[in-house]
XYZ file of C-alpha atoms in Angstrom:
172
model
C 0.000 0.000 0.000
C 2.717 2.264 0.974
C 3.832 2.013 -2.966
C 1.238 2.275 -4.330
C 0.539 6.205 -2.663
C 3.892 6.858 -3.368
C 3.440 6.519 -7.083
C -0.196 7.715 -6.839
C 0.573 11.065 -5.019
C 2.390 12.867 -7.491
C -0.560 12.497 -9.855
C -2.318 14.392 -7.308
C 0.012 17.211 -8.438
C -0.650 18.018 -11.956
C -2.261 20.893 -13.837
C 0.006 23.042 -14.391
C 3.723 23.250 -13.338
C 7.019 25.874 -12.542
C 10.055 25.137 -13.874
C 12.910 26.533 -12.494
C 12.446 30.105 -11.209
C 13.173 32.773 -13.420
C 15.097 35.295 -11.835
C 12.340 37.985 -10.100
C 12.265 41.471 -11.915
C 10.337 44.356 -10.299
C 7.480 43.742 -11.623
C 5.230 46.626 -10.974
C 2.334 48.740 -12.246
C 4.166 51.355 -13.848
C 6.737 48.617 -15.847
C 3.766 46.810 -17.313
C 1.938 50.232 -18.214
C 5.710 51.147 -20.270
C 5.617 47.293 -21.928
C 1.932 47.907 -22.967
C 2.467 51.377 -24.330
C 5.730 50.251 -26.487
C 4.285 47.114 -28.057
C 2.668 49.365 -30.606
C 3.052 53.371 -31.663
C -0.724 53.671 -32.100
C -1.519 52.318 -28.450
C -3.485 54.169 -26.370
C -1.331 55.693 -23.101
C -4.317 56.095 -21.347
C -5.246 52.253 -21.861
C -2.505 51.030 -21.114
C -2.369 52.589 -17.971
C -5.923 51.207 -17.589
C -5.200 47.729 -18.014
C -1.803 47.409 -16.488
C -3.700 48.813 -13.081
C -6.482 46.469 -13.759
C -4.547 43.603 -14.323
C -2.671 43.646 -10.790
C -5.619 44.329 -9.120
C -7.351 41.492 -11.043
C -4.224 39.207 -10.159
C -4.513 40.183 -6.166
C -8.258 39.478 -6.836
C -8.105 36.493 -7.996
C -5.787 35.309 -5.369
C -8.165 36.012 -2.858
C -10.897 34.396 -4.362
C -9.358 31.324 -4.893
C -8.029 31.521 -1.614
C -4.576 30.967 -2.782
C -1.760 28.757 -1.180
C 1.664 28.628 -2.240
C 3.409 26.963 -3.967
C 1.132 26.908 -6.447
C 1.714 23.129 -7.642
C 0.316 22.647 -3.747
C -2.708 24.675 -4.944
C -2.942 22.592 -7.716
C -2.818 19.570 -5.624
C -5.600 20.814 -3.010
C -7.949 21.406 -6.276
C -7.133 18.004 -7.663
C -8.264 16.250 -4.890
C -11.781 18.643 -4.024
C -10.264 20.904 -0.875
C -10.563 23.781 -3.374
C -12.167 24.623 -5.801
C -10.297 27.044 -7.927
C -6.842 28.495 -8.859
C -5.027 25.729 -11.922
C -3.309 28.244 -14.544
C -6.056 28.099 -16.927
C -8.838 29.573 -14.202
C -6.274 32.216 -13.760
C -6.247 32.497 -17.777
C -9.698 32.251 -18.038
C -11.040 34.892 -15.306
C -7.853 37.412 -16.834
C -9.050 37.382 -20.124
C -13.246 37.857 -19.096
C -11.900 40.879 -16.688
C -9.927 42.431 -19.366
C -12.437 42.136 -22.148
C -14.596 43.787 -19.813
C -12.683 46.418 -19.905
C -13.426 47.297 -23.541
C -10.080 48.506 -24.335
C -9.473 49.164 -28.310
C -5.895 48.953 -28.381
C -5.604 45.541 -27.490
C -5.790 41.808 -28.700
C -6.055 38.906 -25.926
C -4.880 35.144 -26.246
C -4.934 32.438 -24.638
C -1.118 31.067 -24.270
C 0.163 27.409 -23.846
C 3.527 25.838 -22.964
C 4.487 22.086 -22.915
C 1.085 21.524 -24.330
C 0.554 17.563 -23.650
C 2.978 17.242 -21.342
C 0.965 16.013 -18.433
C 2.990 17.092 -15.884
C 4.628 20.835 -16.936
C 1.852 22.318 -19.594
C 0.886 25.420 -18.746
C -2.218 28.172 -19.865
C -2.115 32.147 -19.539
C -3.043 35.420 -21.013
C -1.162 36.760 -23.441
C -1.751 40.396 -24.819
C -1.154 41.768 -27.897
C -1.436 45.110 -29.317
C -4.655 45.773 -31.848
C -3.847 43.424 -35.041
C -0.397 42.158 -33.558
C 0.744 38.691 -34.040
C 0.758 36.861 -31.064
C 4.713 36.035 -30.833
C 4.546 40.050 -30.350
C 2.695 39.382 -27.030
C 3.568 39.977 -23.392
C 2.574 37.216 -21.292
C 0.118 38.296 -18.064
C 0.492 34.756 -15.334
C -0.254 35.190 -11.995
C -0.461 31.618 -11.709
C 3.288 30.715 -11.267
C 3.895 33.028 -8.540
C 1.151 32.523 -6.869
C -1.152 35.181 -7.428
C 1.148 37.760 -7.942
C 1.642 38.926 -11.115
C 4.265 37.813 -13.727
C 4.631 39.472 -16.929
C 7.079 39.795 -19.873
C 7.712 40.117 -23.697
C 7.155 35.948 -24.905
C 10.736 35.772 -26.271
C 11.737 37.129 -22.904
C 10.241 34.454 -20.519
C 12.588 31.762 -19.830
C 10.377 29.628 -18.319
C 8.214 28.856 -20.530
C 8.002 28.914 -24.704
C 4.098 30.014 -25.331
C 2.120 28.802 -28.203
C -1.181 30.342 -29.515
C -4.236 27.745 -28.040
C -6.804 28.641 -30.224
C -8.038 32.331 -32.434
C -7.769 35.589 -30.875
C -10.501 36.281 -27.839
C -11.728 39.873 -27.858
């Protein structure tokens, strides 16, 4: 019996995973309002500002809803198994893209991003934004997932972690 939990546990586990850490940036408000406004000349400054704000507070938000633990792959366990009943990468995804659709913002385009798609044990799902009529590899990834609720962001060729693939069309 003892064997058999000890190869059933880890299963427990999956849904999304963390690599090895990328080293932290400071990743604040005002950063993510200058990455917004240079992914396109004809962005809106005053939109960007909107939905960088709007982002971290949807981020925090979220990770009081879900009532957050960290790490998150111990999250991840405590959903698999029913203690909780939210908080995988792709309810973070999924609740990040309805809140900044909501917003109605005109400069931007919204993804949904995947890495190690099929691989049951690291894939991974988050936001990625583009600017209006961008192509997606142009994108700045949005995750609060992987550190726990607070909120990771970068240019897609600039996050180490992960390599991010389009999952389906574009979702404005």
């Amino acid at each position: 019996m003892k064997y058999i939990i000890t190869i059933l546990l880890p299963l427990l586990f999956v849904g999304c995973t963390v690599s090895n850490l990328q080293v932290e940036r400071n990743l604040t408000n005002d950063n993510l309002n200058i990455l917004l406004s240079t992914l396109n000349d004809k962005i809106n400054k005053k939109e960007a500002k909107t939905l960088s704000h709007e982002m971290f507070i949807q981020a925090k938000f979220l990770k009081e809803s879900y009532d957050l633990v960290s790490p998150p792959l111990f999250h991840n366990f405590l959903v698999n198994i029913g203690i909780k009943e939210k908080g995988l990468c792709w309810h973070f995804a999924q609740d990040m893209l309805e809140h900044a659709k909501s917003l109605e913002l005109n400069s931007f385009d919204y993804y949904i991003g995947g890495a190690n798609l099929g691989d049951y044990w690291k894939e991974h799902t988050t936001l990625i934004v583009t600017c209006k009529g961008c192509k997606f590899d142009d994108g700045i990834v949005l995750d609060p997932w992987r550190n726990s609720g607070k909120l990771f962001y970068s240019k897609i060729k600039n996050d180490t972690q992960y390599i991010w693939y389009q999952r389906g069309n574009k979702r404005n």
